[in-house]
Tab-separated table of C-alpha atoms and ligand atoms in Angstrom:
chain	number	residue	atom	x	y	z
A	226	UNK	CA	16.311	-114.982	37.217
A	227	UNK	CA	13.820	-112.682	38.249
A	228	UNK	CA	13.842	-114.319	41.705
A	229	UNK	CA	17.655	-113.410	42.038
A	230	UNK	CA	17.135	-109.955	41.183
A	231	UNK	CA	14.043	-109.803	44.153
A	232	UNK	CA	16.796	-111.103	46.295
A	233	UNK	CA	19.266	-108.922	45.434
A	234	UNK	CA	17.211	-105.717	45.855
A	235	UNK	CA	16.089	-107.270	49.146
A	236	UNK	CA	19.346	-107.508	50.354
A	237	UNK	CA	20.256	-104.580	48.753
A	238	UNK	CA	17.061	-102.881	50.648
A	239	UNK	CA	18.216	-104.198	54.070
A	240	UNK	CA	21.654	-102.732	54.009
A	241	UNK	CA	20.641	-99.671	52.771
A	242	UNK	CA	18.323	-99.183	55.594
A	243	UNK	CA	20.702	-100.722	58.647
A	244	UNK	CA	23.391	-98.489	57.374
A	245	UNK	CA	21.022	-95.211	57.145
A	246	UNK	CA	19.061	-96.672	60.779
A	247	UNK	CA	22.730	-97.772	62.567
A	248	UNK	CA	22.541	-96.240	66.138
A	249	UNK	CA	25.379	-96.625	68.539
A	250	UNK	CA	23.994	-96.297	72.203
A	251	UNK	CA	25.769	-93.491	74.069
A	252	UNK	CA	26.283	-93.933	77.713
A	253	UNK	CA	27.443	-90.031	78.391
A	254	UNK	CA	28.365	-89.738	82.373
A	255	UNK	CA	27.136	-85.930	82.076
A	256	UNK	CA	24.543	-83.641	80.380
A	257	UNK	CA	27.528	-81.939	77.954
A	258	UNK	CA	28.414	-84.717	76.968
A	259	UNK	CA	25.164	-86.227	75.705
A	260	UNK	CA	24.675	-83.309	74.311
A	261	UNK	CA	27.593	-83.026	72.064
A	262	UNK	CA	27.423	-86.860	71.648
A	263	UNK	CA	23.967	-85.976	69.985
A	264	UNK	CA	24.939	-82.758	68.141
A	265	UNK	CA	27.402	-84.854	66.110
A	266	UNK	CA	25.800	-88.396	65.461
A	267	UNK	CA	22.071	-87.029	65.140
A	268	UNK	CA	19.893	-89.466	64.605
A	269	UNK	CA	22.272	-92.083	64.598
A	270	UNK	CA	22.816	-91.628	68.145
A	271	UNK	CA	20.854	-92.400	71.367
A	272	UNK	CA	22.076	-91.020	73.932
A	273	UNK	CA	21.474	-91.250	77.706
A	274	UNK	CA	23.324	-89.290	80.449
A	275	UNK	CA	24.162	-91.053	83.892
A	276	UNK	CA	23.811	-87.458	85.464
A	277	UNK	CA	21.660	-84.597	85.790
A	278	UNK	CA	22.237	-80.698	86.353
A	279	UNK	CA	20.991	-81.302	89.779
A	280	UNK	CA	23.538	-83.795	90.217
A	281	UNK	CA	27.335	-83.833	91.605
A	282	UNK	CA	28.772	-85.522	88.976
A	283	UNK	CA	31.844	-85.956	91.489
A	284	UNK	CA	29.723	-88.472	93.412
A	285	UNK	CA	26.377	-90.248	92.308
A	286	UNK	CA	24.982	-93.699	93.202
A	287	UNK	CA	25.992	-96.670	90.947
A	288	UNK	CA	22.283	-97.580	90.806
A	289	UNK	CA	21.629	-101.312	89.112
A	290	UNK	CA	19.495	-98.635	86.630
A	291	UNK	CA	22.797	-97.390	85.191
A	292	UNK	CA	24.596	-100.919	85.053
A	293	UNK	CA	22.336	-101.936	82.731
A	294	UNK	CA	22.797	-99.127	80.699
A	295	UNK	CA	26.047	-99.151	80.347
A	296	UNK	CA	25.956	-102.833	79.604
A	297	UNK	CA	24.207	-101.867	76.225
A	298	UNK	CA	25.894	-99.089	75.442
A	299	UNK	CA	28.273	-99.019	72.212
A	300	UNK	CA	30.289	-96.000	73.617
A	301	UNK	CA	31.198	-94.248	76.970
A	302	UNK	CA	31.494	-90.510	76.855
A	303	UNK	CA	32.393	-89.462	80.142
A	304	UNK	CA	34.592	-86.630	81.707
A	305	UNK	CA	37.492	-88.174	82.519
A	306	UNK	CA	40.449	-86.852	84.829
A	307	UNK	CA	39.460	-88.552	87.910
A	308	UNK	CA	35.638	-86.907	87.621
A	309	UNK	CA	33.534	-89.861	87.598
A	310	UNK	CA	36.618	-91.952	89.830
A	311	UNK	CA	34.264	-92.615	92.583
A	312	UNK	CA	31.253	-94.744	90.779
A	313	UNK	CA	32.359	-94.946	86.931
A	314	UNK	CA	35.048	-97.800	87.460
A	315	UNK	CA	32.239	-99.550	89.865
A	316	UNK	CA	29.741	-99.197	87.009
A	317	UNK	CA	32.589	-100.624	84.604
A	318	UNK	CA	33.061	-103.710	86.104
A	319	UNK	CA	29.355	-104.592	87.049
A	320	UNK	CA	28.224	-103.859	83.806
A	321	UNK	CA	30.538	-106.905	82.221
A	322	UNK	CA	30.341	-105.225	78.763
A	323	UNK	CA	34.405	-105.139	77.960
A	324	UNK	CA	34.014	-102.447	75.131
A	325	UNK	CA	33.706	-99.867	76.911
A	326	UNK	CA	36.526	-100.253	79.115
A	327	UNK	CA	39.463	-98.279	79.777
A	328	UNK	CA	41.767	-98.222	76.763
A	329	UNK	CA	38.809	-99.427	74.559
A	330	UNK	CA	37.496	-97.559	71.188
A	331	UNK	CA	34.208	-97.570	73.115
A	332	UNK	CA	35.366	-95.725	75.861
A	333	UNK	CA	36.208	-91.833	75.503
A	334	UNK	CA	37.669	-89.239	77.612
A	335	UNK	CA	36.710	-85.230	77.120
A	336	UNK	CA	39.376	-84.067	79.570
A	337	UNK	CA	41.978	-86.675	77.767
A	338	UNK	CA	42.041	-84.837	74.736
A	339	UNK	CA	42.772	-81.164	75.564
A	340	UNK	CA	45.416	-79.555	77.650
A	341	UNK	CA	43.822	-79.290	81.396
A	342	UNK	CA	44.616	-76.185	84.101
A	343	UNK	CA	46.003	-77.303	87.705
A	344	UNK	CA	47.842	-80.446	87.596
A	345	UNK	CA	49.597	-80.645	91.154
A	346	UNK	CA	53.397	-80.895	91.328
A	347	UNK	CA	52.216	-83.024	94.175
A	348	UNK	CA	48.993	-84.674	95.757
A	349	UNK	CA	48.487	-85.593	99.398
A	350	UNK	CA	45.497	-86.421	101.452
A	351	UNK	CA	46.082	-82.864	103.160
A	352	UNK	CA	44.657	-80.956	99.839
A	353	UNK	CA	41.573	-82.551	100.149
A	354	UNK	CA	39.428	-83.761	97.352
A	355	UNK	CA	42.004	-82.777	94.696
A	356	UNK	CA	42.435	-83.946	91.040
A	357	UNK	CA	45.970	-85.595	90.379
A	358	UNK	CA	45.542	-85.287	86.450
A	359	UNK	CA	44.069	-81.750	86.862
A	360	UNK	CA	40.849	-79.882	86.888
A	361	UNK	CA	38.525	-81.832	85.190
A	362	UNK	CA	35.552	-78.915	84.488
A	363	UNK	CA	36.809	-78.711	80.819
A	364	UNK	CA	33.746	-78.423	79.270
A	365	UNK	CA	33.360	-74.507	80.877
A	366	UNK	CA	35.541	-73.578	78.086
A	367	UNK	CA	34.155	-73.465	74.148
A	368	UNK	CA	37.820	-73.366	72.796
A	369	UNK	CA	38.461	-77.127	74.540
A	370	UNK	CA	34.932	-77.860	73.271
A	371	UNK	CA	35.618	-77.537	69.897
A	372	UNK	CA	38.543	-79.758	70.281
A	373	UNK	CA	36.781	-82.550	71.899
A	374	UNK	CA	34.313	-82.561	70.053
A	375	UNK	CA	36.137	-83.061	67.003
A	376	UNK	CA	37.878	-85.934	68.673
A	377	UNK	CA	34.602	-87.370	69.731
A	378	UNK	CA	33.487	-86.914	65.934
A	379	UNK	CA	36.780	-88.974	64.653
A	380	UNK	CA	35.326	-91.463	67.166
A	381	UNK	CA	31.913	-92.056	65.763
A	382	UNK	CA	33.434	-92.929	62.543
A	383	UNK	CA	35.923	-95.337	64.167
A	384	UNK	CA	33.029	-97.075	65.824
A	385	UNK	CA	30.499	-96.546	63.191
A	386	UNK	CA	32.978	-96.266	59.533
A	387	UNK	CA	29.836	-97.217	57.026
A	388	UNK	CA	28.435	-93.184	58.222
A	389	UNK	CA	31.606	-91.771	58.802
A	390	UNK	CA	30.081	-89.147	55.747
A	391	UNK	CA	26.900	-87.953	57.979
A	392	UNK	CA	29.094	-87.548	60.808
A	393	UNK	CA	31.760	-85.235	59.272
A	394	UNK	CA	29.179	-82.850	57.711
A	395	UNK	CA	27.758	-82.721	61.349
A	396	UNK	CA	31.175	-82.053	62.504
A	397	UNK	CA	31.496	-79.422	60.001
A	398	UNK	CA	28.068	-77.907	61.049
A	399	UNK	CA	28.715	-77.877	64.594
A	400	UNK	CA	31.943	-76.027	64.192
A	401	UNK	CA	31.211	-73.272	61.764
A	402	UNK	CA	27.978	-72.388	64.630
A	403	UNK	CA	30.537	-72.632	67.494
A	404	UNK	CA	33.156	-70.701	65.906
A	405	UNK	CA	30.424	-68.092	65.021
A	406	UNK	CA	29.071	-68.216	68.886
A	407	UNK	CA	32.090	-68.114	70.361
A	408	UNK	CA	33.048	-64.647	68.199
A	409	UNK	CA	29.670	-63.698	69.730
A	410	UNK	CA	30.276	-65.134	73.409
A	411	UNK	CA	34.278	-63.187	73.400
A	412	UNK	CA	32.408	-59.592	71.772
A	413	UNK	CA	29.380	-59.635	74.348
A	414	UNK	CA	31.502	-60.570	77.721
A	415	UNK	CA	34.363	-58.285	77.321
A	416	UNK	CA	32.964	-55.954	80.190
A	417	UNK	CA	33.749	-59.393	82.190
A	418	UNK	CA	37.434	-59.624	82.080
A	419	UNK	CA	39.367	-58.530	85.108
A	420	UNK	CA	36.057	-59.303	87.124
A	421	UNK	CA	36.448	-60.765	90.541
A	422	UNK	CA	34.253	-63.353	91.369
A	423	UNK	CA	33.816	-65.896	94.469
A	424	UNK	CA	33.379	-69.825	93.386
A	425	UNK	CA	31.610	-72.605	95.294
A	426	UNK	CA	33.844	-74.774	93.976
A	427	UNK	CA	37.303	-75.329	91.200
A	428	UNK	CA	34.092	-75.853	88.674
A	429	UNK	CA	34.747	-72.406	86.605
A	430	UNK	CA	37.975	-72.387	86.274
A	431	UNK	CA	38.298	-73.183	82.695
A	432	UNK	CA	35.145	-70.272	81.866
A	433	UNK	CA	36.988	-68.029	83.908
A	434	UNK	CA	40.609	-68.590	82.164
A	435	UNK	CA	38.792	-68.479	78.510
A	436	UNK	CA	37.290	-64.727	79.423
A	437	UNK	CA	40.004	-63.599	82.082
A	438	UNK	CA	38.108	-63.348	84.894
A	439	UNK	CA	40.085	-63.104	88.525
A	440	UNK	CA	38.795	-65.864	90.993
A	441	UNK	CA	38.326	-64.443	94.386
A	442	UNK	CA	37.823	-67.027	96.465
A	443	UNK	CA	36.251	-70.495	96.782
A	444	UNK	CA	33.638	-71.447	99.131
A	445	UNK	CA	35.218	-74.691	99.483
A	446	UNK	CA	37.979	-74.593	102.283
A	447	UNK	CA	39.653	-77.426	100.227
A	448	UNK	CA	38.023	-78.890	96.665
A	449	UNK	CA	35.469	-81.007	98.040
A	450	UNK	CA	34.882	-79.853	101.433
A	451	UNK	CA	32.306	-78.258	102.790
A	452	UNK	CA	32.709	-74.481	103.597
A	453	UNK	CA	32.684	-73.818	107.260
A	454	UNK	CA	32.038	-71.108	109.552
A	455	UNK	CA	35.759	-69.994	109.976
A	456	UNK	CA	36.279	-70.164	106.637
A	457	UNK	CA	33.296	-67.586	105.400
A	458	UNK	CA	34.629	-65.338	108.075
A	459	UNK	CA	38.369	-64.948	106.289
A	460	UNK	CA	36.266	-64.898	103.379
A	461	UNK	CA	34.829	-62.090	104.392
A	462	UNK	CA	37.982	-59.996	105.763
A	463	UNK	CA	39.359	-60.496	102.484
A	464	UNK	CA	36.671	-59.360	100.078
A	465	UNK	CA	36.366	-56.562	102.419
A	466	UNK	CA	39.890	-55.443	101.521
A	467	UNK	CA	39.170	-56.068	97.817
A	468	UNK	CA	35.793	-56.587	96.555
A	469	UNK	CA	33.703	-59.323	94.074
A	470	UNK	CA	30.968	-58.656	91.769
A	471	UNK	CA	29.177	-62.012	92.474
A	472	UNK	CA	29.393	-65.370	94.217
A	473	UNK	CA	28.566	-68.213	92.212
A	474	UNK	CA	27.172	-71.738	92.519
A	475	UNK	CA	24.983	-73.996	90.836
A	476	UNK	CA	22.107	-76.088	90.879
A	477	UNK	CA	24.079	-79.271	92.302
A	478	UNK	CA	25.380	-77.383	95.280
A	479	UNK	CA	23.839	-76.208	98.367
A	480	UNK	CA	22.948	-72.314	97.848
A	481	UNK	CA	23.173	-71.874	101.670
A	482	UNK	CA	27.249	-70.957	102.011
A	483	UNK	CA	26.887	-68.509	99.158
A	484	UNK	CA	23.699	-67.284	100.883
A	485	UNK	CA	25.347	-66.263	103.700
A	486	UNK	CA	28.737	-65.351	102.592
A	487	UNK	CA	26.520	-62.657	100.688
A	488	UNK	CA	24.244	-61.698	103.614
A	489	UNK	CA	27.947	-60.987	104.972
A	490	UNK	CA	29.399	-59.589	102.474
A	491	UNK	CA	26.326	-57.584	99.902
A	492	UNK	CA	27.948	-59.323	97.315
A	493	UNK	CA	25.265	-61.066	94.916
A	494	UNK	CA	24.553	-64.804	95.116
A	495	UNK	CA	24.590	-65.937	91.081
A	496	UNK	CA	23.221	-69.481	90.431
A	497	UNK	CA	25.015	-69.893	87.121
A	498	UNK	CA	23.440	-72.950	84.927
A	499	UNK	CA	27.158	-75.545	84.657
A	500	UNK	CA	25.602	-77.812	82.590
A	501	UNK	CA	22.777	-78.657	80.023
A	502	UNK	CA	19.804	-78.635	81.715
A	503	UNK	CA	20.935	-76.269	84.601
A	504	UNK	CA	18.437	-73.045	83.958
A	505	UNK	CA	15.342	-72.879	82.197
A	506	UNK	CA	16.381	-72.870	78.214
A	507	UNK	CA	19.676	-74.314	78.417
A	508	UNK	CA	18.630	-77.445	76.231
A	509	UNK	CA	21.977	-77.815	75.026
A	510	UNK	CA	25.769	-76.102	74.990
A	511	UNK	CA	25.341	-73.358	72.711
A	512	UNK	CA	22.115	-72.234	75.574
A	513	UNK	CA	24.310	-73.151	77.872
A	514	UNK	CA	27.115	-70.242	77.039
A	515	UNK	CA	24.491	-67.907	76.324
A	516	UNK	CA	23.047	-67.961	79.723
A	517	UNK	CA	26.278	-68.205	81.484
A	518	UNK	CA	26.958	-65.258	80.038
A	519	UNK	CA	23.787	-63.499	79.837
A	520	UNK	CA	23.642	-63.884	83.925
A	521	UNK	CA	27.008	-62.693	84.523
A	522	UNK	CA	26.722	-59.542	82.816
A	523	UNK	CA	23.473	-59.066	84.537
A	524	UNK	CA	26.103	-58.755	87.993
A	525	UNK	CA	28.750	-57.297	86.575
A	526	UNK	CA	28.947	-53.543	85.990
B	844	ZN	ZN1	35.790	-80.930	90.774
């Protein structure tokens, strides 16, 4: 009798602490994305991103490293939209794990679940490295944050039901301090809107539609291509005719175009953090806003 009840408490004791020590293993393909994967599963989470700041997410090596990875991994949270098109599928199929396939609950799209800006009536080769299923930078806009990651949230408990408790009152954290921040982030960069502003690349266009500023050009010729000689020049003759508080890039991207478009121009050069990990301090989104913003505002009058 007393034996049984040992038992029992044992068994008892060992579901108690699987359930409360249950970790799903988050492959993320970018920083954000580990970093909201962690800001809703806590503890119960590990996460690992196959990118860094320093890294074009557009195009990375599908190094045996990150197979293996995402042959453990429980979940995929990646960008989506064509992003990741040119080494996620390749890391897919090596890795053999089939739950995190396409049209699996372990695999999960950001860009899938919110509305996304520049969808082409058309696509041909002649547009250069364009997005079919639109721009893809979602995460440069808190609104479409707080929508994915309540999706993402809804996931967790999907995968992992027996905490679906701990991750709704993370949920629920994580959205009353966002909603509060981005009150914050709208007061603070209201001198911003109407601001023109040069772009390396199609990366801000989601930031720049949240706080209405004007794009004024893109280093880019074409998404995707490098900027070339001919190209800084029109640049230049049309900031000229209407001027730009700042070019921007980031840490993935060579500084040297904006360098000189603002040796041509006197326009400032603003490296501007993208993602987690991207400036000194930004250890996760809400850092990330906050110095996005903080720098802007430093450039704009
Ligand atoms: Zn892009």
């Amino acid at each position: 009798m007393k034996r049984t009840r040992c038992l029992v408490l044992l068994v008892m004791g060992l579901g108690l602490s699987q359930a409360s020590s249950a970790r799903l293993n988050v492959f993320a393909c970018e920083p954000e994305w580990a970093s909201l994967a962690k800001a809703l599963g806590g503890e119960l989470i590990a996460a690992t991103s196959a990118t860094t700041a320093r890294q074009d997410p557009h195009r990375i090596e599908a190094r045996p490293s990150l197979i293996a990875k995402v042959r453990r991994a429980d979940l995929l949270v990646c960008n989506g939209a064509e992003l990741e098109i040119g080494w996620l599928p390749m890391l897919q199929r090596q890795a053999g794990n089939r739950k995190v396939l396409p049209g699996q609950a372990g695999y999960f799209e950001a860009a899938e679940q919110v509305e996304r800006l520049g969808i082409p009536e058309k696509v041909d080769r002649s547009m250069g490295d364009v997005h079919a299923s639109g721009n893809p930078h979602v995460h440069l806009d808190p609104r479409r944050v707080l929508k994915i990651a309540s999706a993402l949230s809804e996931r967790l408990m999907s995968l992992d039901p027996s905490n679906t408790g701990h991750y709704r009152s993370r949920l629920d954290d994580f959205t009353h301090h966002w909603q509060q921040a981005l009150e914050r982030w709208q007061r603070i960069a209201e001198p911003l809107k109407g601001a023109r502003v040069v772009v390396y690349h199609q990366d801000w266009d989601y930031l720049f539609d949240w706080l209405q500023i004007v794009k004024a050009g893109s280093l880019e010729p074409k998404p995707g291509l490098p900027a070339t000689a001919g190209h800084l020049a029109k640049l230049r003759q049309s900031l000229m005719e209407e001027p730009a508080s700042a070019i921007v890039y980031t840490r993935y991207q060579n500084p040297k175009a904006a360098q000189r478009l603002s040796q041509l121009t006197g326009i400032a050069a603003l490296e501007l953090p993208y993602t987690v990990g991207g400036g000194e301090g930004v250890t996760d989104l809400f850092s990330l806003f906050d110095e996005t913003l903080k720098r802007l505002l430093q450039v704009v009058p």
